[in-house]
PDB file of C-alpha atoms in Angstrom:
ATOM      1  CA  UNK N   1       7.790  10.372   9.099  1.00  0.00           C
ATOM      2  CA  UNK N   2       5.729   9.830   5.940  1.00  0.00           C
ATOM      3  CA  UNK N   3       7.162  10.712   2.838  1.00  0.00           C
ATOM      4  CA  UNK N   4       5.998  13.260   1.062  1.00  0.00           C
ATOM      5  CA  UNK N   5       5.007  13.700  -2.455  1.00  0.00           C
ATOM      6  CA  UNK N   6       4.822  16.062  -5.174  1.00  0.00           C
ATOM      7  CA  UNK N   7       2.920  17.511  -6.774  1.00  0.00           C
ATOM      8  CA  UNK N   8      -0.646  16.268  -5.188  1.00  0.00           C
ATOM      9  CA  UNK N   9      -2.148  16.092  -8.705  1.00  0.00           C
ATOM     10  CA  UNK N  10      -1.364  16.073 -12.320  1.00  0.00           C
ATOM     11  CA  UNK N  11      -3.288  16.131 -14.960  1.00  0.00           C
ATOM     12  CA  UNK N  12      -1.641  15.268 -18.598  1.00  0.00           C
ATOM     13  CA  UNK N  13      -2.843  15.062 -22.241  1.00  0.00           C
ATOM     14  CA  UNK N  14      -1.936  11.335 -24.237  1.00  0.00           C
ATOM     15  CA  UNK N  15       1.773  11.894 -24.660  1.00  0.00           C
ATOM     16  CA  UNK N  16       3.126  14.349 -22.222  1.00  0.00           C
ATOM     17  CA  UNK N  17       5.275  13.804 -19.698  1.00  0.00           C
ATOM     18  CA  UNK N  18       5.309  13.881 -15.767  1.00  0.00           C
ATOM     19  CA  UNK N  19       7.512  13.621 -13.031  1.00  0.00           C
ATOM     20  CA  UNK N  20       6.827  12.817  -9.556  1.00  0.00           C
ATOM     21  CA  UNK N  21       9.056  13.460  -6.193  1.00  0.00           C
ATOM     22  CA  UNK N  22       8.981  11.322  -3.204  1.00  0.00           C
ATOM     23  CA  UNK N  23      11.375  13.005   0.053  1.00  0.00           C
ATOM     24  CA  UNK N  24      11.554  11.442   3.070  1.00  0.00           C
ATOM     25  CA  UNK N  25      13.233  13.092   6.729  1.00  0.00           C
ATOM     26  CA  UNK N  26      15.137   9.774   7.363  1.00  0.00           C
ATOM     27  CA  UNK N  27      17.602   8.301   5.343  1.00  0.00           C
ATOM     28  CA  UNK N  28      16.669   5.890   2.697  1.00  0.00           C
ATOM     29  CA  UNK N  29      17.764   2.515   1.743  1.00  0.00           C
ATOM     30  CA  UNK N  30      15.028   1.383  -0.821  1.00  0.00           C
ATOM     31  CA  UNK N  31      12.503   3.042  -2.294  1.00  0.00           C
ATOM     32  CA  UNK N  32       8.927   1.209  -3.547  1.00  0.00           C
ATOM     33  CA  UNK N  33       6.629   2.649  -6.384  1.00  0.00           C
ATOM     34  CA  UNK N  34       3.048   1.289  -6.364  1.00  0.00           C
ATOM     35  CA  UNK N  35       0.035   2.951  -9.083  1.00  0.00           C
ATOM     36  CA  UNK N  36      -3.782   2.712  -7.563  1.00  0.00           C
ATOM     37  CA  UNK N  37      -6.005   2.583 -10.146  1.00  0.00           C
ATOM     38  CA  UNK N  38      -9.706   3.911  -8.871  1.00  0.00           C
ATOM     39  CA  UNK N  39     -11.505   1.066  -6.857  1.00  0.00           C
ATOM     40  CA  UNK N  40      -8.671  -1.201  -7.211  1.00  0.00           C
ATOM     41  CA  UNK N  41      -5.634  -2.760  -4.934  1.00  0.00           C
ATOM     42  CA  UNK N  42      -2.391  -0.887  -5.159  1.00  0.00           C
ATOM     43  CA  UNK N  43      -0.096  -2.499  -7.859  1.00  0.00           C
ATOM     44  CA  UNK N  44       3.991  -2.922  -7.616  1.00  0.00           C
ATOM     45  CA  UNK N  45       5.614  -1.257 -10.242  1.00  0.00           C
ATOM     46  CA  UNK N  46       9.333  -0.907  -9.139  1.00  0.00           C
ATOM     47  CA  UNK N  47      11.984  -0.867  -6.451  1.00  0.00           C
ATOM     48  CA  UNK N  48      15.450   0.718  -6.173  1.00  0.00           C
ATOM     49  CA  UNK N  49      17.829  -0.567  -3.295  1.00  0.00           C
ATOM     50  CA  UNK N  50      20.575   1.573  -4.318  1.00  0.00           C
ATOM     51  CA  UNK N  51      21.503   4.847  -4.137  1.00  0.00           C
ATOM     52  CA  UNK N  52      21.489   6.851  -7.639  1.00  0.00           C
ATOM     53  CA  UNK N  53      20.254   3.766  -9.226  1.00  0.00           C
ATOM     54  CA  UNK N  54      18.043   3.979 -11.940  1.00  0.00           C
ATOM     55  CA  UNK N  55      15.234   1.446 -13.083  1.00  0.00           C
ATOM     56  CA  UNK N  56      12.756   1.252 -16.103  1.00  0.00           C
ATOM     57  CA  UNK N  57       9.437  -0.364 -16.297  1.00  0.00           C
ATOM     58  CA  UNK N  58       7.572   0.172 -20.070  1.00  0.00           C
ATOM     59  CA  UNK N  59       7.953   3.939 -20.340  1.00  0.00           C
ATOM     60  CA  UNK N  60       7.983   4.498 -16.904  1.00  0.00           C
ATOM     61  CA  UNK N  61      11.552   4.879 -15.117  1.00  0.00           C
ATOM     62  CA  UNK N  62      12.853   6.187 -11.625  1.00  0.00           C
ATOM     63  CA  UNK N  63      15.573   7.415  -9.903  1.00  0.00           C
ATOM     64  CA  UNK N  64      16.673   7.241  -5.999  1.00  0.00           C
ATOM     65  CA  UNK N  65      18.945   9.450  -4.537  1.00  0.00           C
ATOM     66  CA  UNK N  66      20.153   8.451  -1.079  1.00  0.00           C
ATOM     67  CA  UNK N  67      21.744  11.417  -0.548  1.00  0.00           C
ATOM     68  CA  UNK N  68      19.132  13.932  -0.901  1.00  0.00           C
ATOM     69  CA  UNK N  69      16.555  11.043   0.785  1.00  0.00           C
ATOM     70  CA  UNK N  70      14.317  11.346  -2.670  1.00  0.00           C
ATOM     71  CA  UNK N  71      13.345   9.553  -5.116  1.00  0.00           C
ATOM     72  CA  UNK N  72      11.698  10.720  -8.373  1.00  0.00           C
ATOM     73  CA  UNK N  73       8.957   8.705 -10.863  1.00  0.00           C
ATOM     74  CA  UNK N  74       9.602   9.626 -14.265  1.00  0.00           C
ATOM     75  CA  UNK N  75       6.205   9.180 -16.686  1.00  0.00           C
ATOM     76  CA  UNK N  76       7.615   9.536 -20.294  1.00  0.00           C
ATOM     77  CA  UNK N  77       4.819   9.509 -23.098  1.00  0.00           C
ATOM     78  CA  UNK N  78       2.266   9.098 -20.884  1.00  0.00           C
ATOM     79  CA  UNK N  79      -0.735   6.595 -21.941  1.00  0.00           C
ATOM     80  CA  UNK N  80      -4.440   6.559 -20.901  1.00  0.00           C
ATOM     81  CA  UNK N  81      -3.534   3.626 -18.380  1.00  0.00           C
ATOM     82  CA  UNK N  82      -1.010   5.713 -16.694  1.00  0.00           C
ATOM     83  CA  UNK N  83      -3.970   7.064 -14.597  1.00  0.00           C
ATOM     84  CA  UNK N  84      -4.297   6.095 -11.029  1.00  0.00           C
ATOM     85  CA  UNK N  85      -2.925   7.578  -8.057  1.00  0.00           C
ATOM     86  CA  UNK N  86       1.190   6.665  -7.299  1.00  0.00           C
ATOM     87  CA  UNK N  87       2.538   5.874  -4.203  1.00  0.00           C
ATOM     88  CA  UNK N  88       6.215   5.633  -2.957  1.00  0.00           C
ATOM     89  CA  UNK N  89       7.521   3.190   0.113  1.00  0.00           C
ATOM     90  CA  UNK N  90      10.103   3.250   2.307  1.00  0.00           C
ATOM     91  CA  UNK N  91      11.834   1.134   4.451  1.00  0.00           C
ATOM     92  CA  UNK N  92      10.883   1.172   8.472  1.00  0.00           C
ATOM     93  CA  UNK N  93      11.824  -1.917  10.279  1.00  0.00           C
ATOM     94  CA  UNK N  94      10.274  -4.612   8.675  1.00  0.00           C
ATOM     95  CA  UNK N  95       7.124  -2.459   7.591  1.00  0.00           C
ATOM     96  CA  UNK N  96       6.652   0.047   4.411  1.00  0.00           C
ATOM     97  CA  UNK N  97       5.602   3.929   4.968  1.00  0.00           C
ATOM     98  CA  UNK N  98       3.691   5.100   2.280  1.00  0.00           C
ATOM     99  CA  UNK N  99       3.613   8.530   0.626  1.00  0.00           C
ATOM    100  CA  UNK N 100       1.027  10.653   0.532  1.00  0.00           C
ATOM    101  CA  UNK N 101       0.191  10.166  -2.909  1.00  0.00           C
ATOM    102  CA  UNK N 102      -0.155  11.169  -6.542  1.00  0.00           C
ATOM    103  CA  UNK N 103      -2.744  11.560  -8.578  1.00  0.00           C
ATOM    104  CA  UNK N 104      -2.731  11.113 -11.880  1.00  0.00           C
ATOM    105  CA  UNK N 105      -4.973  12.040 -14.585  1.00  0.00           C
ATOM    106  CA  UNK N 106      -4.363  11.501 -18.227  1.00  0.00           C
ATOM    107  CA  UNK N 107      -6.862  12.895 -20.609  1.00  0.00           C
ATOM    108  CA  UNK N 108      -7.117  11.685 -24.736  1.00  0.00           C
TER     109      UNK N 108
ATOM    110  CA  UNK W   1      -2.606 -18.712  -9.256  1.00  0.00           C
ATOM    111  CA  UNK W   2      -0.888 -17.939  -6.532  1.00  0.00           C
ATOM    112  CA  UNK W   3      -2.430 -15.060  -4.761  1.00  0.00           C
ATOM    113  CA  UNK W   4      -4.086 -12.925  -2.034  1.00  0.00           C
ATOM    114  CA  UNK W   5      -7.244 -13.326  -1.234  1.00  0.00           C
ATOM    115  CA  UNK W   6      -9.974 -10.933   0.793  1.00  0.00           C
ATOM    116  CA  UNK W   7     -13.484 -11.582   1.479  1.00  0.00           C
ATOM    117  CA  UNK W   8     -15.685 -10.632   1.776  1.00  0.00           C
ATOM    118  CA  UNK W   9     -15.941  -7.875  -1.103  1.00  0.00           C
ATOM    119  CA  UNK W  10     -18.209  -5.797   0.488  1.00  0.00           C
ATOM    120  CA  UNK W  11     -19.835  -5.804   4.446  1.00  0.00           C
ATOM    121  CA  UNK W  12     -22.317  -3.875   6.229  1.00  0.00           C
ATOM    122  CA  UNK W  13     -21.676  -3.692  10.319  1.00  0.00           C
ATOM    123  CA  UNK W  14     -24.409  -2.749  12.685  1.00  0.00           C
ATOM    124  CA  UNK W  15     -23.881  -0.390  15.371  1.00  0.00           C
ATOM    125  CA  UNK W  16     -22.510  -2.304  17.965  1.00  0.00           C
ATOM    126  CA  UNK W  17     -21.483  -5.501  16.177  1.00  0.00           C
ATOM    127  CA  UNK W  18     -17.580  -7.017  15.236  1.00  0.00           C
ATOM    128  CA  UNK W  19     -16.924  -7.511  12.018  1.00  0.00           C
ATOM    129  CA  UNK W  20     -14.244 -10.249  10.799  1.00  0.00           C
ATOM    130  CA  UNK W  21     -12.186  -9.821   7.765  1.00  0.00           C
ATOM    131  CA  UNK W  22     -10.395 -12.472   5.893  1.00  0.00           C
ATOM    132  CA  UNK W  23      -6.963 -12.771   3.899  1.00  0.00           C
ATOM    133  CA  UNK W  24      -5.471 -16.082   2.618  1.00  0.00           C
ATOM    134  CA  UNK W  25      -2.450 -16.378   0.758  1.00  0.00           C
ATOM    135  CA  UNK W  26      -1.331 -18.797  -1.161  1.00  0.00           C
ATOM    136  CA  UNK W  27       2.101 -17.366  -1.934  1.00  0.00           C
ATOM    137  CA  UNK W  28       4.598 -18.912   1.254  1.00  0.00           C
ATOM    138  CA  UNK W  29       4.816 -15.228   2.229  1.00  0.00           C
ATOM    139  CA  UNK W  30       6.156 -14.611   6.297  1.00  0.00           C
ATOM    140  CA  UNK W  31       4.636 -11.438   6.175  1.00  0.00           C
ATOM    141  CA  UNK W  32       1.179 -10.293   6.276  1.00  0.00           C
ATOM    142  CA  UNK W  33       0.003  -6.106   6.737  1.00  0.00           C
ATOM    143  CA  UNK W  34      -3.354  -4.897   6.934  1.00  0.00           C
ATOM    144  CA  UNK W  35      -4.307  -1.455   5.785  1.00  0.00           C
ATOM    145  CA  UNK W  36      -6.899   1.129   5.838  1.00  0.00           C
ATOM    146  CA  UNK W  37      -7.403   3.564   3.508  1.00  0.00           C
ATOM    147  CA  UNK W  38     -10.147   6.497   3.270  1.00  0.00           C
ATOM    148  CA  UNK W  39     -11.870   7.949   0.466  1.00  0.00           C
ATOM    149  CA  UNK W  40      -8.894   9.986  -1.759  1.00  0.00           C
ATOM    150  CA  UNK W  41      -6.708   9.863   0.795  1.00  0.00           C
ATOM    151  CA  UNK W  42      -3.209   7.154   1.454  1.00  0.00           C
ATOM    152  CA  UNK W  43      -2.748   3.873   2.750  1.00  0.00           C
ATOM    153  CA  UNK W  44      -2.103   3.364   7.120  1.00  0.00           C
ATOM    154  CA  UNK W  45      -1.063   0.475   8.478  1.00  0.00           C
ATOM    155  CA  UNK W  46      -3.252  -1.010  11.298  1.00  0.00           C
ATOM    156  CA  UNK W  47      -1.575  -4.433  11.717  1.00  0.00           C
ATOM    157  CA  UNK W  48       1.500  -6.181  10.806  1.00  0.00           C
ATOM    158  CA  UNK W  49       2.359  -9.452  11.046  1.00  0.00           C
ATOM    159  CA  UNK W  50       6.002 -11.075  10.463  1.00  0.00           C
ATOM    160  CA  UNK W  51       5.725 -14.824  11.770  1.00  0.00           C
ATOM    161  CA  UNK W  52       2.738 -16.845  12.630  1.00  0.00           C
ATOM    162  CA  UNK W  53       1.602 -16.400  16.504  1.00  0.00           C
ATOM    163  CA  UNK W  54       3.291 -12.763  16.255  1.00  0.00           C
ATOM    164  CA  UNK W  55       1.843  -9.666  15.218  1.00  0.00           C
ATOM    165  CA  UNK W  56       2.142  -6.017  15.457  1.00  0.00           C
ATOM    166  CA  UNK W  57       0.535  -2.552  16.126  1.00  0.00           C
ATOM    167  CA  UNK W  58       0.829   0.153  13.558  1.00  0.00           C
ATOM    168  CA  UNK W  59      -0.329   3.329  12.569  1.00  0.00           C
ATOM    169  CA  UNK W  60      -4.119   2.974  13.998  1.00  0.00           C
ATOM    170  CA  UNK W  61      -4.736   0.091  15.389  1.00  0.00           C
ATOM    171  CA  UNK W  62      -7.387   1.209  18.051  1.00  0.00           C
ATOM    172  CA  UNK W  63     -10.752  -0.654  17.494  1.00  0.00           C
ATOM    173  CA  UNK W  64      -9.019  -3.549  15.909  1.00  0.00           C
ATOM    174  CA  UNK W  65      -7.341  -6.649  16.683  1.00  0.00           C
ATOM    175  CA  UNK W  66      -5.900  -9.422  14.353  1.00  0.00           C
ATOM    176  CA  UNK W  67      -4.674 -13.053  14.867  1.00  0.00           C
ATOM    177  CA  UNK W  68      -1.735 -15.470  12.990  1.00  0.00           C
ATOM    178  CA  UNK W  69      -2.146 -18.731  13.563  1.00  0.00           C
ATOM    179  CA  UNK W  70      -1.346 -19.862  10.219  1.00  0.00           C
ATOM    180  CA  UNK W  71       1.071 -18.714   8.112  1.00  0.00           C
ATOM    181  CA  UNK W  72      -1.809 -18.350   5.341  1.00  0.00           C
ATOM    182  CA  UNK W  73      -4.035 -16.048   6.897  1.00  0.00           C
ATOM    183  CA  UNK W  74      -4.070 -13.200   8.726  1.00  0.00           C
ATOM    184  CA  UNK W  75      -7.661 -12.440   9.961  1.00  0.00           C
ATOM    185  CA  UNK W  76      -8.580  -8.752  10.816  1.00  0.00           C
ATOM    186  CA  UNK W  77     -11.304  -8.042  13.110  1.00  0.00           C
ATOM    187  CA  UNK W  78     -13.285  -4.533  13.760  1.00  0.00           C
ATOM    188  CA  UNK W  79     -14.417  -4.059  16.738  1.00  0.00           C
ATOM    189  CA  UNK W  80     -17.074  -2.163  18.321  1.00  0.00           C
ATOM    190  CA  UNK W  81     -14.701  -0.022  19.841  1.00  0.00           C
ATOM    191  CA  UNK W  82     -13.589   1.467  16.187  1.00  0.00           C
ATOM    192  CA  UNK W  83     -16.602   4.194  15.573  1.00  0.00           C
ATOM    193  CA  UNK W  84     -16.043   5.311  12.374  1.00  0.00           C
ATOM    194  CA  UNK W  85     -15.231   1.892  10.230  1.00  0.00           C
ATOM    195  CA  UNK W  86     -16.403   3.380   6.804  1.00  0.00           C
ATOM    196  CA  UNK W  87     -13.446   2.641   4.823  1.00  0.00           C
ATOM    197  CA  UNK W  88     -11.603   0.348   2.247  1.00  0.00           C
ATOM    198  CA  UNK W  89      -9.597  -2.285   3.706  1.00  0.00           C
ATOM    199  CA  UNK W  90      -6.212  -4.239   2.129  1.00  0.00           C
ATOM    200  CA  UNK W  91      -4.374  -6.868   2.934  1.00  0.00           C
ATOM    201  CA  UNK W  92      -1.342  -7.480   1.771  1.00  0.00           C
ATOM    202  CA  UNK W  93       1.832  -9.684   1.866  1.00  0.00           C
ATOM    203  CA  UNK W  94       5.333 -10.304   0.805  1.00  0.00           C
ATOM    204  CA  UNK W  95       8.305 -12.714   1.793  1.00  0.00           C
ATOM    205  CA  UNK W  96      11.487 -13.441   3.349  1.00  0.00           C
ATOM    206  CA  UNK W  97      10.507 -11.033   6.987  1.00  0.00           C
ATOM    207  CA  UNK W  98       9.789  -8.763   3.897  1.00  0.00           C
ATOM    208  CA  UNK W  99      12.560  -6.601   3.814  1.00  0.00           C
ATOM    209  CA  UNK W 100      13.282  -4.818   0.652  1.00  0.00           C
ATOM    210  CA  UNK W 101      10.519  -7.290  -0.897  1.00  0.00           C
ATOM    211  CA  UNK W 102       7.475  -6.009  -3.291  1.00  0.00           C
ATOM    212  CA  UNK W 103       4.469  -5.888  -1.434  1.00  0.00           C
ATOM    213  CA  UNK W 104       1.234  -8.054  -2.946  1.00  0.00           C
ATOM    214  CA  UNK W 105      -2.306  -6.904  -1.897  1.00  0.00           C
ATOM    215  CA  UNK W 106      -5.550  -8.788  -1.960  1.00  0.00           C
ATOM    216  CA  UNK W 107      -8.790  -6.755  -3.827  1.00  0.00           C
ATOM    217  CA  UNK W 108      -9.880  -5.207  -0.507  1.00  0.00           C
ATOM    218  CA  UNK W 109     -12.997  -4.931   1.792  1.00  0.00           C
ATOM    219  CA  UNK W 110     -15.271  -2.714   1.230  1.00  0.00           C
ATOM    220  CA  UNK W 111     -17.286  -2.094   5.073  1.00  0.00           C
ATOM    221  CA  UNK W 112     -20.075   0.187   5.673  1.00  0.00           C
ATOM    222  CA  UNK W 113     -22.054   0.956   8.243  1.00  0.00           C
ATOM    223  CA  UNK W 114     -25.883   0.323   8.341  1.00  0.00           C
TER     224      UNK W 114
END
C-alpha cells in the first residue's frame, strides 16, 4: 500500500520545470511532501488536507486530488537547491506511508 | 532551538553485539517514529510510538526493539538478531497523536558493521 511515484528520476537544466505524481490504492485524506537532500534528514515542505486543494511553497506548488487518490508536486523554475530526492505521505492510522521516491537532479 | 536530536552520528557494531540509538526531543511532541532507510532507496518504518509506555511495530521491525518511558525520547535498539544493520537511521516526531501533523526528523545514525 505504498504510494507510488513518478517518474523515478528527473533530471532538469536551471529554469525548467518538473512535475511529480504521487497515487495511492486507498483513498486519501492528506497528502505530505518532504525533499531529501543527499546525506541529509528528510525536510517538510507542504501538506494538503483537502481534496483539490492547492498549496504554494517559493516556486514550488501542489495539488491533491481525492478523487483520483493522487497528488501532484509542481517544480516551476527550478533552482540548483531544488535537488534532492521528494517524497509524498499519506495518512495510515496514526503513522505516514511514504512514496517511493523522486529524484531530482538539477544541472547549471 | 527546539529540536530532534540523534546520536550518535555515526556507529560501528560488532558481530554479535546490540547497538542503542538515541532520539531526544525537545519539541512536546506525543509522537515519536523510527525509520530505516537503505542506500538510494525510501524511508520504512520500524517503530512507532504514540504515548509514553506504548509503542508500535511497523514495517520491519524484526531485530529491533524500542522503549518510551519519557515522552522525550524514544530509544531504538539493534539487536543481534537484525543481520544486515548497514543502513541510515531517522528518528522523527510530530504532535497532537500526529494526525495530519508535519513530521520533524533528527540528522540520523549512520551504523556500520565492523
Amino acid at each position: 500500500q505504498q504510494p507510488v511515484q513518478s517518474p523515478q528520476a528527473v533530471i532538469l537544466r536551471e529554469g525548467e520545470d518538473a512535475v511529480i505524481n504521487c497515487s495511492s490504492s486507498k483513498a486519501l485524506y492528506s497528502v505530505h511532501w518532504y525533499r531529501q537532500k543527499h546525506g541529509e534528514a528528510p525536510v517538510f515542505l507542504m501538506i494538503l488536507l483537502k481534496g483539490g486543494e492547492q498549496k504554494g511553497h517559493d516556486k514550488i506548488s501542489a495539488s491533491f486530488n481525492e478523487k483520483k487518490q493522487q497528488s501532484s508536486l509542481y517544480l516551476t523554475a527550478s533552482q540548483l537547491s531544488y535537488s534532492g530526492t521528494y517524497f509524498c505521505g499519506t495518512e495510515n492510522t496514526d503513522k505516514l506511508i511514504f512514496g517511493t521516491g523522486t529524484r531530482l537532479q538539477v544541472f547549471p | 532551538d527546539g529540536g530532534i536530536t540523534q546520536s550518535p552520528k555515526y556507529l560501528f557494531r560488532k558481530e554479535g553485539q546490540n547497538v542503542t540509538l538515541s532520539c531526544e526531543q525537545n519539541l512536546n511532541h506525543d509522537a515519536m517514529y523510527w525509520y530505516r532507510q537503505d542506500p538510494g532507496q525510501g524511508l520504512r518504518l520500524i517503530y512507532y510510538s504514540q504515548i509514553v509506555n506504548d509503542f508500535q511495530k511497523g514495517d520491519i521491525a524484526e531485530g529491533y526493539s524500542v522503549s518510551r518511558e519519557k515522552k522525550e525520547s524514544f530509544p531504538l535498539t539493534v539487536t543481534s538478531a537484525q543481520k544486515n544493520p548497514t543502513a541510515f537511521y531517522l528518528c522523527a516526531s510530530r504532535g497532537s497523536r500526529g494526525i495530519n501533523q508535519p513530521q520533524h526528523f533528527g540528522d540520523g545514525t549512520r551504523l556500520s558493521i565492523l
